Structure formats: C-alpha cells, structure tokens
C-alpha cells in the first residue's frame, strides 16, 4: 500500500494533516486501562490491532503519512512502538494532561507555524469505527467543507436515544461542491435525558457529537484567540519555539500554566454561535468504547455461549451465564448461572460488576485513589 495521498492537483486534500490526540486514562475500563497503559494502547475489539493503530490505519488513505500525534510524555515509547511511521517532529508530548483545548490547540499552532494554509483534522485515538470507507468519505467531505472556510465536525447519525453523548443540531445544506451532505450547525447541546434524546432522534435534525473536527488551522486559532486569549498566547509561544532548540525550555515553562478547557467550549461552541461551524453527518458505525458494556457489544463474535471473552489464552468456563470476561492472567474463570456479569482479571486487580453498572467503574477508581491505593491505578 502506498503511503502517499492520492489527490487531484491543487486539491484541499493536499493541505490536509491528520492529528490524533491520544490522551485520557479511560477510568471506566479499569483495571485493564490505567494511567501507564490507557485504553488507546489496547486491542479492545479483538481485531488484533490496538485502538491507536486502527485510528492511524483508518486515516492513512486520506492523510498518507501527514499525521501528527499528541500524547503524554509517559506514553512516548509505547506510541512509537505502535506507530513507527510517525516522525519525531510529528510527535507532540504533553508533560501533563491539559484537556483537549490545549492538545488540539497546540497541534493547530504548530501546523500554522509550518504552513498557515494547512487544514487539520482531529480524530481521537480511542474510537471504534467501521466500515473505514464510509469514514474516509466523510473526512474528505469535511476537508472540502473546511476549505470553504468552516470548522467542520463529523457527526454520527444516532442509532438509539443515547444519554451518554452530546448532540449537534444541524441546519440548512451548505451546497458545497464535493461535500454534498455538509450542513450548517445551529447549536451544540449537552447530554440529554432519554426523553429529550428521543425527541432529537424523531426530529431528524440531530447527530451525536463524536468530537471529530476538521478546520483550517488559521480559523481554529482565530476562534481560540477570541474566546481563550490566555490559552492562545501560551500555545503560540510554545509553537514558535517548537521547531527550534528552545522547544523543551519554552514548553517546560509555559505548558504547566495553561488553562484546562475542552476544545468544544474553547472553539466549537462559540464558533457555531458565530456561524462558522458545519457538520458532515457520518453514516458509519461508531463507538467511543466508554465502558465494558460497549466492549461486549464490539466483541460479540468471540462469544463462549453468551459470554464475550477477551484476552490471549483466557481460560473461561461457562454454564447458563452471560456477560463479558477480560482476562490478563492464566487463572481459570468459571461462570455458572450468572447473567450480564463483567469480570476483568489482571495480575494485581480484579473487577466484578454488571453491564448495567459498568459506567460506575469510574466512581470505584475515584474511591481507590482517595484511599491512596494508587499502585493499581
């Protein structure tokens, strides 16, 4: 497979740079996902590929080797092992997490310094998407829409009234050549109740907010400067030093002082209010693998009876049982007469819950942290 982008002459795709923010611990997937080995470094779908590697491979036909990865300094070696193609100059390391506003904003500022005409696309490293072709079609449409002067989000057509996702309300079609499905964005709305979510779906005007953004870096930075001037100024200072010998000194001084804010609040929502945001609805399947219930959904093909089993060499016996077992040990796990159970067995920690309560794992992690048992986090 070639690593070069196949584009027409002077196509906006020639200016496209994919950014993969690889952050977040994924505490709802503890004890599998931890600070030292967050969920994007794991194969959670049974595909033989980690979430990070799958994200890179999915973007390659559109971006070629034009990929920038933003991750924590602690994950540098693991990310480099999984993505040996990424150049040292395209690896942005955070000394401490500062939320998506700083991570994506710094990527935009660095790319703007290198080429102010760049169109960037931000795609989180911990999402599961299929089929790749429909995703790539949506990204191409988003790039053409961005070239027309928009910050573009790729929304997901809802399959059920989810209360776990934010929603995007779309408006009129923008009639952009090469982007037939691009629409204006009326507003971003927070996670709704189930009743409101059903109303959103019934209206046909709403899509899930998957946190995917494609935009000219100059427009992204314009809105960042207008809405978060302190964050913008700090990121500009780092970006100007990035490709110089001063990088480490400036970053060490400035990065810890930056405010923490999500890119949605820093850029997307105020830009939508200004009429600068568009949406391309994605028809591909999408999951943010937020808990072990979603791991079970994504791995239904690997069932033993009605139990989804993950883990190389996992030894699981079942009788009249259903649920999810993730094993990182050689211990035999026997499930008898128990329904919708979630068991995650690692050498130093064991989780037992149910699919219904799998979102509450985060609270257990918070409680373990409060007790001071940080060696298992």
Short mmCIF file of C-alpha atoms in Angstrom, two decimals:
data_model
loop_
_atom_site.label_atom_id
_atom_site.label_comp_id
_atom_site.label_asym_id
_atom_site.label_seq_id
_atom_site.Cartn_x
_atom_site.Cartn_y
_atom_site.Cartn_z
CA UNK A 1 0.00 0.00 0.00
CA UNK A 2 1.32 3.44 -0.88
CA UNK A 3 1.65 5.99 1.89
CA UNK A 4 1.16 8.97 -0.37
CA UNK A 5 -2.17 10.72 -0.61
CA UNK A 6 -3.95 10.29 -3.93
CA UNK A 7 -5.44 13.69 -4.76
CA UNK A 8 -6.19 15.85 -7.72
CA UNK A 9 -3.96 18.81 -8.48
CA UNK A 10 -4.41 21.73 -6.06
CA UNK A 11 -6.98 19.75 -4.05
CA UNK A 12 -7.69 20.82 -0.45
CA UNK A 13 -6.70 17.24 0.43
CA UNK A 14 -3.10 18.19 -0.43
CA UNK A 15 -3.18 20.58 2.56
CA UNK A 16 -4.70 18.07 4.96
CA UNK A 17 -2.89 16.99 8.13
CA UNK A 18 -4.47 14.45 10.47
CA UNK A 19 -4.00 14.98 14.22
CA UNK A 20 -4.50 12.07 16.64
CA UNK A 21 -4.95 13.19 20.27
CA UNK A 22 -4.02 10.10 22.30
CA UNK A 23 -4.89 11.01 25.86
CA UNK A 24 -7.22 10.13 28.70
CA UNK A 25 -6.89 7.18 31.03
CA UNK A 26 -10.30 5.61 30.33
CA UNK A 27 -11.07 5.03 34.01
CA UNK A 28 -14.38 3.26 33.20
CA UNK A 29 -12.23 0.49 31.69
CA UNK A 30 -10.15 -0.06 34.86
CA UNK A 31 -8.31 -2.29 35.72
CA UNK A 32 -7.49 -3.01 32.07
CA UNK A 33 -6.93 0.66 31.21
CA UNK A 34 -4.59 2.51 33.59
CA UNK A 35 -2.52 5.68 33.72
CA UNK A 36 0.54 3.81 32.44
CA UNK A 37 -1.40 1.86 29.78
CA UNK A 38 -4.54 3.82 28.75
CA UNK A 39 -7.28 2.31 26.61
CA UNK A 40 -5.95 3.52 23.25
CA UNK A 41 -2.91 1.26 23.67
CA UNK A 42 -5.11 -1.86 23.98
CA UNK A 43 -6.87 -4.08 21.46
CA UNK A 44 -10.42 -3.83 22.81
CA UNK A 45 -12.20 -5.16 19.73
CA UNK A 46 -10.44 -8.49 19.23
CA UNK A 47 -9.24 -7.27 15.83
CA UNK A 48 -5.54 -7.81 16.51
CA UNK A 49 -4.98 -4.05 16.32
CA UNK A 50 -4.90 -1.51 19.17
CA UNK A 51 -7.31 1.42 19.05
CA UNK A 52 -4.39 3.78 18.31
CA UNK A 53 -3.02 1.66 15.46
CA UNK A 54 -6.51 1.25 13.98
CA UNK A 55 -7.03 5.04 14.08
CA UNK A 56 -3.78 5.64 12.16
CA UNK A 57 -4.55 2.94 9.59
CA UNK A 58 -8.06 4.34 9.06
CA UNK A 59 -6.68 7.82 8.34
CA UNK A 60 -3.81 6.72 6.10
CA UNK A 61 -5.76 6.56 2.79
CA UNK A 62 -6.81 10.21 3.27
CA UNK A 63 -3.78 11.70 5.07
CA UNK A 64 -0.94 9.49 3.86
CA UNK A 65 1.99 9.99 6.24
CA UNK A 66 0.80 13.50 7.15
CA UNK A 67 -0.10 12.61 10.73
CA UNK A 68 0.68 14.42 13.99
CA UNK A 69 0.19 12.56 17.30
CA UNK A 70 -0.38 14.37 20.61
CA UNK A 71 0.14 12.19 23.68
CA UNK A 72 1.56 12.17 27.18
CA UNK A 73 5.32 12.04 27.63
CA UNK A 74 4.84 8.86 29.67
CA UNK A 75 3.37 7.09 26.62
CA UNK A 76 6.09 8.10 24.16
CA UNK A 77 7.79 4.70 23.89
CA UNK A 78 4.53 2.73 23.61
CA UNK A 79 3.16 5.11 20.94
CA UNK A 80 6.42 4.94 18.96
CA UNK A 81 6.34 1.12 19.07
CA UNK A 82 2.79 1.08 17.75
CA UNK A 83 3.30 3.87 15.18
CA UNK A 84 6.90 3.61 13.95
CA UNK A 85 5.94 5.62 10.83
CA UNK A 86 5.36 8.84 12.80
CA UNK A 87 8.32 11.20 12.59
CA UNK A 88 9.91 12.57 15.76
CA UNK A 89 8.95 16.08 14.60
CA UNK A 90 5.30 14.97 14.38
CA UNK A 91 5.14 13.61 17.93
CA UNK A 92 3.85 16.22 20.40
CA UNK A 93 4.42 15.18 24.02
CA UNK A 94 2.48 16.66 26.95
CA UNK A 95 4.28 16.73 30.30
CA UNK A 96 0.85 16.73 31.99
CA UNK A 97 -2.72 16.46 30.62
CA UNK A 98 -4.38 19.80 29.91
CA UNK A 99 -7.63 18.70 28.22
CA UNK A 100 -8.44 18.85 24.51
CA UNK A 101 -8.32 22.64 24.15
CA UNK A 102 -4.58 22.73 24.81
CA UNK A 103 -3.79 19.47 22.99
CA UNK A 104 -5.65 20.27 19.76
CA UNK A 105 -4.84 23.97 20.03
CA UNK A 106 -1.10 23.27 20.23
CA UNK A 107 -1.31 20.98 17.20
CA UNK A 108 -3.08 23.76 15.28
CA UNK A 109 -0.49 26.35 16.36
CA UNK A 110 2.48 24.13 15.37
CA UNK A 111 0.94 23.32 11.99
CA UNK A 112 0.17 27.02 11.40
CA UNK A 113 3.81 27.90 12.05
CA UNK A 114 4.88 25.30 9.49
CA UNK A 115 2.25 26.19 6.87
CA UNK A 116 -0.62 28.62 7.59
CA UNK A 117 -2.71 27.09 4.77
CA UNK A 118 -2.92 23.69 6.49
CA UNK A 119 -6.31 22.06 7.02
CA UNK A 120 -6.17 19.92 10.15
CA UNK A 121 -8.43 17.10 11.25
CA UNK A 122 -8.57 15.90 14.86
CA UNK A 123 -9.55 12.26 15.46
CA UNK A 124 -9.34 10.71 18.94
CA UNK A 125 -7.21 7.58 19.29
CA UNK A 126 -9.78 5.63 21.31
CA UNK A 127 -12.78 5.30 18.99
CA UNK A 128 -14.01 2.25 17.09
CA UNK A 129 -15.32 2.93 13.57
CA UNK A 130 -16.48 0.77 10.67
CA UNK A 131 -16.51 0.48 7.76
CA UNK A 132 -13.38 2.53 7.07
CA UNK A 133 -14.54 3.54 3.58
CA UNK A 134 -17.61 5.44 4.83
CA UNK A 135 -15.45 7.19 7.44
CA UNK A 136 -12.93 8.22 4.79
CA UNK A 137 -15.72 9.56 2.55
CA UNK A 138 -16.95 11.73 5.45
CA UNK A 139 -13.41 13.02 6.15
CA UNK A 140 -12.95 14.01 2.51
CA UNK A 141 -16.25 15.90 2.55
CA UNK A 142 -15.18 17.59 5.78
CA UNK A 143 -11.87 18.70 4.20
CA UNK A 144 -13.66 20.27 1.22
CA UNK A 145 -16.09 21.98 3.62
CA UNK A 146 -13.20 23.29 5.73
CA UNK A 147 -11.59 24.66 2.56
CA UNK A 148 -14.75 26.74 2.09
CA UNK A 149 -13.99 28.48 5.40
CA UNK A 150 -15.69 26.35 8.05
CA UNK A 151 -14.79 24.49 11.21
CA UNK A 152 -16.36 21.11 10.45
CA UNK A 153 -17.48 18.43 12.86
CA UNK A 154 -18.28 14.92 11.69
CA UNK A 155 -21.49 13.95 13.46
CA UNK A 156 -22.83 10.43 13.87
CA UNK A 157 -26.39 9.58 12.88
CA UNK A 158 -27.91 8.28 16.14
CA UNK A 159 -28.99 4.65 16.34
CA UNK A 160 -30.72 4.99 19.73
CA UNK A 161 -31.65 7.76 22.21
CA UNK A 162 -28.28 7.82 23.99
CA UNK A 163 -27.95 9.89 27.16
CA UNK A 164 -24.17 9.44 27.14
CA UNK A 165 -23.33 11.62 24.14
CA UNK A 166 -23.66 15.31 23.33
CA UNK A 167 -25.69 16.20 20.24
CA UNK A 168 -25.32 18.62 17.33
CA UNK A 169 -28.37 20.32 15.83
CA UNK A 170 -27.93 20.75 12.09
CA UNK A 171 -29.50 23.34 9.81
CA UNK A 172 -29.56 24.05 6.09
CA UNK A 173 -27.47 22.28 3.47
CA UNK A 174 -24.44 24.40 2.50
CA UNK A 175 -24.35 23.34 -1.17
CA UNK A 176 -20.55 22.92 -1.20
CA UNK A 177 -19.06 21.21 -4.27
CA UNK A 178 -17.52 17.81 -3.34
CA UNK A 179 -19.31 17.95 0.03
CA UNK A 180 -22.97 17.23 -0.76
CA UNK A 181 -24.01 16.33 2.79
CA UNK A 182 -22.40 19.33 4.59
CA UNK A 183 -24.88 21.33 6.66
CA UNK A 184 -24.70 24.37 8.89
CA UNK A 185 -24.60 23.83 12.67
CA UNK A 186 -27.32 25.57 14.66
CA UNK A 187 -26.03 24.58 18.11
CA UNK A 188 -24.23 22.03 20.24
CA UNK A 189 -26.33 20.56 23.06
CA UNK A 190 -25.21 18.75 26.20
CA UNK A 191 -26.03 15.14 27.09
CA UNK A 192 -29.85 14.98 27.29
CA UNK A 193 -32.35 12.91 29.24
CA UNK A 194 -33.68 9.82 27.44
CA UNK A 195 -36.99 11.57 26.70
CA UNK A 196 -35.23 14.58 25.14
CA UNK A 197 -32.82 12.31 23.24
CA UNK A 198 -35.81 10.52 21.70
CA UNK A 199 -37.22 13.89 20.61
CA UNK A 200 -33.88 14.70 18.99
CA UNK A 201 -33.92 11.45 17.03
CA UNK A 202 -37.56 11.86 15.99
CA UNK A 203 -36.85 15.35 14.62
CA UNK A 204 -34.08 14.08 12.31
CA UNK A 205 -32.13 17.32 12.92
CA UNK A 206 -29.60 15.98 15.44
CA UNK A 207 -26.44 13.88 15.27
CA UNK A 208 -24.12 12.64 18.01
CA UNK A 209 -21.07 14.78 18.71
CA UNK A 210 -18.12 12.41 18.23
CA UNK A 211 -15.50 15.11 18.90
CA UNK A 212 -14.07 14.98 15.36
CA UNK A 213 -13.05 18.38 13.98
CA UNK A 214 -11.67 19.36 10.56
CA UNK A 215 -10.71 23.02 10.05
CA UNK A 216 -8.28 25.47 8.52
CA UNK A 217 -5.70 25.97 11.29
CA UNK A 218 -5.97 29.76 10.82
CA UNK A 219 -9.73 29.69 11.54
CA UNK A 220 -9.28 27.37 14.52
CA UNK A 221 -6.70 29.74 16.02
CA UNK A 222 -8.80 32.83 15.26
CA UNK A 223 -11.64 31.50 17.42
CA UNK A 224 -9.25 30.26 20.09
CA UNK A 225 -7.70 33.74 20.35
CA UNK A 226 -11.14 35.39 20.55
CA UNK A 227 -12.51 33.05 23.23
CA UNK A 228 -9.46 31.87 25.21
CA UNK A 229 -6.78 34.58 24.79
CA UNK A 230 -4.62 33.27 27.65
CA UNK A 231 -4.56 29.74 26.25
CA UNK A 232 -3.96 31.08 22.73
CA UNK A 233 -0.99 33.23 23.84
CA UNK A 234 0.66 30.33 25.67
CA UNK A 235 0.22 27.93 22.77
CA UNK A 236 1.59 30.49 20.32
CA UNK A 237 4.70 30.90 22.46
CA UNK A 238 5.29 27.14 22.50
CA UNK A 239 4.55 26.74 18.78
CA UNK A 240 7.02 29.46 17.77
CA UNK A 241 9.76 27.62 19.68
CA UNK A 242 8.65 24.11 18.61
CA UNK A 243 10.95 23.57 15.65
CA UNK A 244 13.89 25.32 17.34
CA UNK A 245 16.42 24.31 20.04
CA UNK A 246 14.29 26.28 22.54
CA UNK A 247 11.38 23.82 22.37
CA UNK A 248 11.97 21.98 25.67
CA UNK A 249 12.80 25.09 27.68
CA UNK A 250 9.79 27.08 26.49
CA UNK A 251 7.37 24.14 26.75
CA UNK A 252 8.51 23.29 30.30
CA UNK A 253 7.92 26.90 31.34
CA UNK A 254 4.61 27.59 29.58
CA UNK A 255 2.68 24.28 29.41
CA UNK A 256 2.02 23.94 33.19
CA UNK A 257 0.49 27.44 33.24
CA UNK A 258 -2.11 26.77 30.54
CA UNK A 259 -5.80 26.68 31.49
CA UNK A 260 -7.68 23.38 31.18
CA UNK A 261 -10.67 23.53 28.83
CA UNK A 262 -12.27 21.21 26.27
CA UNK A 263 -12.00 22.18 22.59
CA UNK A 264 -15.82 22.18 22.37
CA UNK A 265 -16.04 25.07 24.85
CA UNK A 266 -12.87 26.83 23.72
CA UNK A 267 -13.62 26.84 19.98
CA UNK A 268 -16.54 24.79 18.62
CA UNK A 269 -19.49 26.23 20.55
CA UNK A 270 -18.55 29.94 20.22
CA UNK A 271 -17.65 29.38 16.55
CA UNK A 272 -21.07 27.78 16.00
CA UNK A 273 -22.72 30.83 17.54
CA UNK A 274 -20.76 32.94 15.03
CA UNK A 275 -22.00 30.81 12.12
CA UNK A 276 -18.57 29.34 11.35
CA UNK A 277 -19.31 25.65 12.05
CA UNK A 278 -20.60 22.99 9.66
CA UNK A 279 -21.42 19.32 10.14
CA UNK A 280 -20.94 16.34 7.85
CA UNK A 281 -23.20 13.51 9.04
CA UNK A 282 -21.36 10.19 9.19
CA UNK A 283 -23.26 7.03 8.30
CA UNK A 284 -20.53 4.70 9.62
CA UNK A 285 -20.78 2.73 12.86
CA UNK A 286 -19.07 4.48 15.77
CA UNK A 287 -18.38 3.70 19.42
CA UNK A 288 -16.22 5.54 21.92
CA UNK A 289 -15.68 2.35 23.97
CA UNK A 290 -16.76 4.13 27.13
CA UNK A 291 -17.28 1.10 29.35
CA UNK A 292 -17.18 -2.70 29.46
CA UNK A 293 -20.75 -2.96 28.17
CA UNK A 294 -19.54 -1.41 24.90
CA UNK A 295 -16.55 -3.80 24.87
CA UNK A 296 -19.09 -6.62 24.99
CA UNK A 297 -21.08 -5.16 22.08
CA UNK A 298 -17.96 -4.72 19.97
CA UNK A 299 -16.75 -8.30 20.53
CA UNK A 300 -19.94 -10.31 20.15
CA UNK A 301 -18.28 -12.60 17.58
CA UNK A 302 -15.91 -14.01 20.20
CA UNK A 303 -18.55 -15.44 22.50
CA UNK A 304 -18.31 -18.59 24.59
CA UNK A 305 -22.01 -19.40 24.92
CA UNK A 306 -23.33 -15.90 25.78
CA UNK A 307 -20.10 -14.64 27.35
CA UNK A 308 -17.76 -12.38 25.38
CA UNK A 309 -14.17 -13.36 26.21
CA UNK A 310 -11.12 -11.15 25.62
CA UNK A 311 -7.53 -11.96 26.42
CA UNK A 312 -4.85 -14.10 24.86
CA UNK A 313 -5.00 -17.53 26.44
CA UNK A 314 -8.04 -16.65 28.60
CA UNK A 315 -9.38 -19.78 30.36
CA UNK A 316 -13.13 -19.36 30.83
CA UNK A 317 -15.80 -22.00 31.63
CA UNK A 318 -19.47 -21.02 31.41
CA UNK A 319 -22.79 -22.65 32.16
CA UNK A 320 -26.05 -20.73 31.86
CA UNK A 321 -24.18 -17.41 32.03
CA UNK A 322 -23.86 -14.20 30.01
CA UNK A 323 -21.66 -11.11 30.06
CA UNK A 324 -18.07 -10.05 29.41
CA UNK A 325 -14.79 -11.53 30.68
CA UNK A 326 -11.45 -9.80 30.09
CA UNK A 327 -8.52 -11.84 31.37
CA UNK A 328 -4.89 -10.83 31.56
CA UNK A 329 -3.94 -13.91 33.59
CA UNK A 330 -3.87 -17.69 33.18
CA UNK A 331 -6.36 -18.14 36.02
CA UNK A 332 -9.38 -20.30 35.22
CA UNK A 333 -12.62 -18.29 35.49
CA UNK A 334 -15.86 -20.27 35.86
CA UNK A 335 -19.24 -18.55 35.46
CA UNK A 336 -22.31 -20.53 36.49
CA UNK A 337 -25.89 -19.25 36.47
CA UNK A 338 -24.98 -15.54 36.37
CA UNK A 339 -26.31 -13.01 33.85
CA UNK A 340 -24.81 -9.84 32.33
CA UNK A 341 -21.70 -10.04 34.51
CA UNK A 342 -18.50 -8.11 33.80
CA UNK A 343 -15.26 -9.65 35.08
CA UNK A 344 -11.83 -8.12 34.43
CA UNK A 345 -8.96 -10.16 35.83
CA UNK A 346 -5.43 -8.71 35.91
CA UNK A 347 -2.41 -9.84 37.98
CA UNK A 348 -2.92 -7.18 40.67
CA UNK A 349 -6.59 -6.18 40.46
CA UNK A 350 -9.96 -7.87 39.90
CA UNK A 351 -13.17 -6.11 38.84
CA UNK A 352 -16.58 -7.75 39.18
CA UNK A 353 -19.69 -5.78 38.17
CA UNK A 354 -22.60 -5.99 35.72
CA UNK A 355 -23.16 -4.44 32.31
CA UNK A 356 -25.86 -2.26 33.84
CA UNK A 357 -23.41 -0.78 36.36
CA UNK A 358 -20.32 -0.65 34.13
CA UNK A 359 -20.46 3.18 33.91
CA UNK A 360 -19.89 3.30 37.67
CA UNK A 361 -16.39 1.84 37.48
CA UNK A 362 -15.06 5.41 37.36
CA UNK A 363 -16.51 6.05 40.84
CA UNK A 364 -14.74 2.94 42.14
CA UNK A 365 -11.45 4.21 40.69
CA UNK A 366 -12.01 7.58 42.38
CA UNK A 367 -12.62 5.82 45.70
CA UNK A 368 -9.49 3.66 45.30
CA UNK A 369 -7.47 6.81 44.56
CA UNK A 370 -8.92 8.53 47.64
CA UNK A 371 -7.78 5.57 49.78
CA UNK A 372 -4.25 6.02 48.46
CA UNK A 373 -4.03 2.70 46.58
CA UNK A 374 -2.51 4.40 43.55
CA UNK A 375 -0.23 1.42 42.75
CA UNK A 376 -3.14 -0.26 40.91
CA UNK A 377 -4.25 2.84 39.00
#
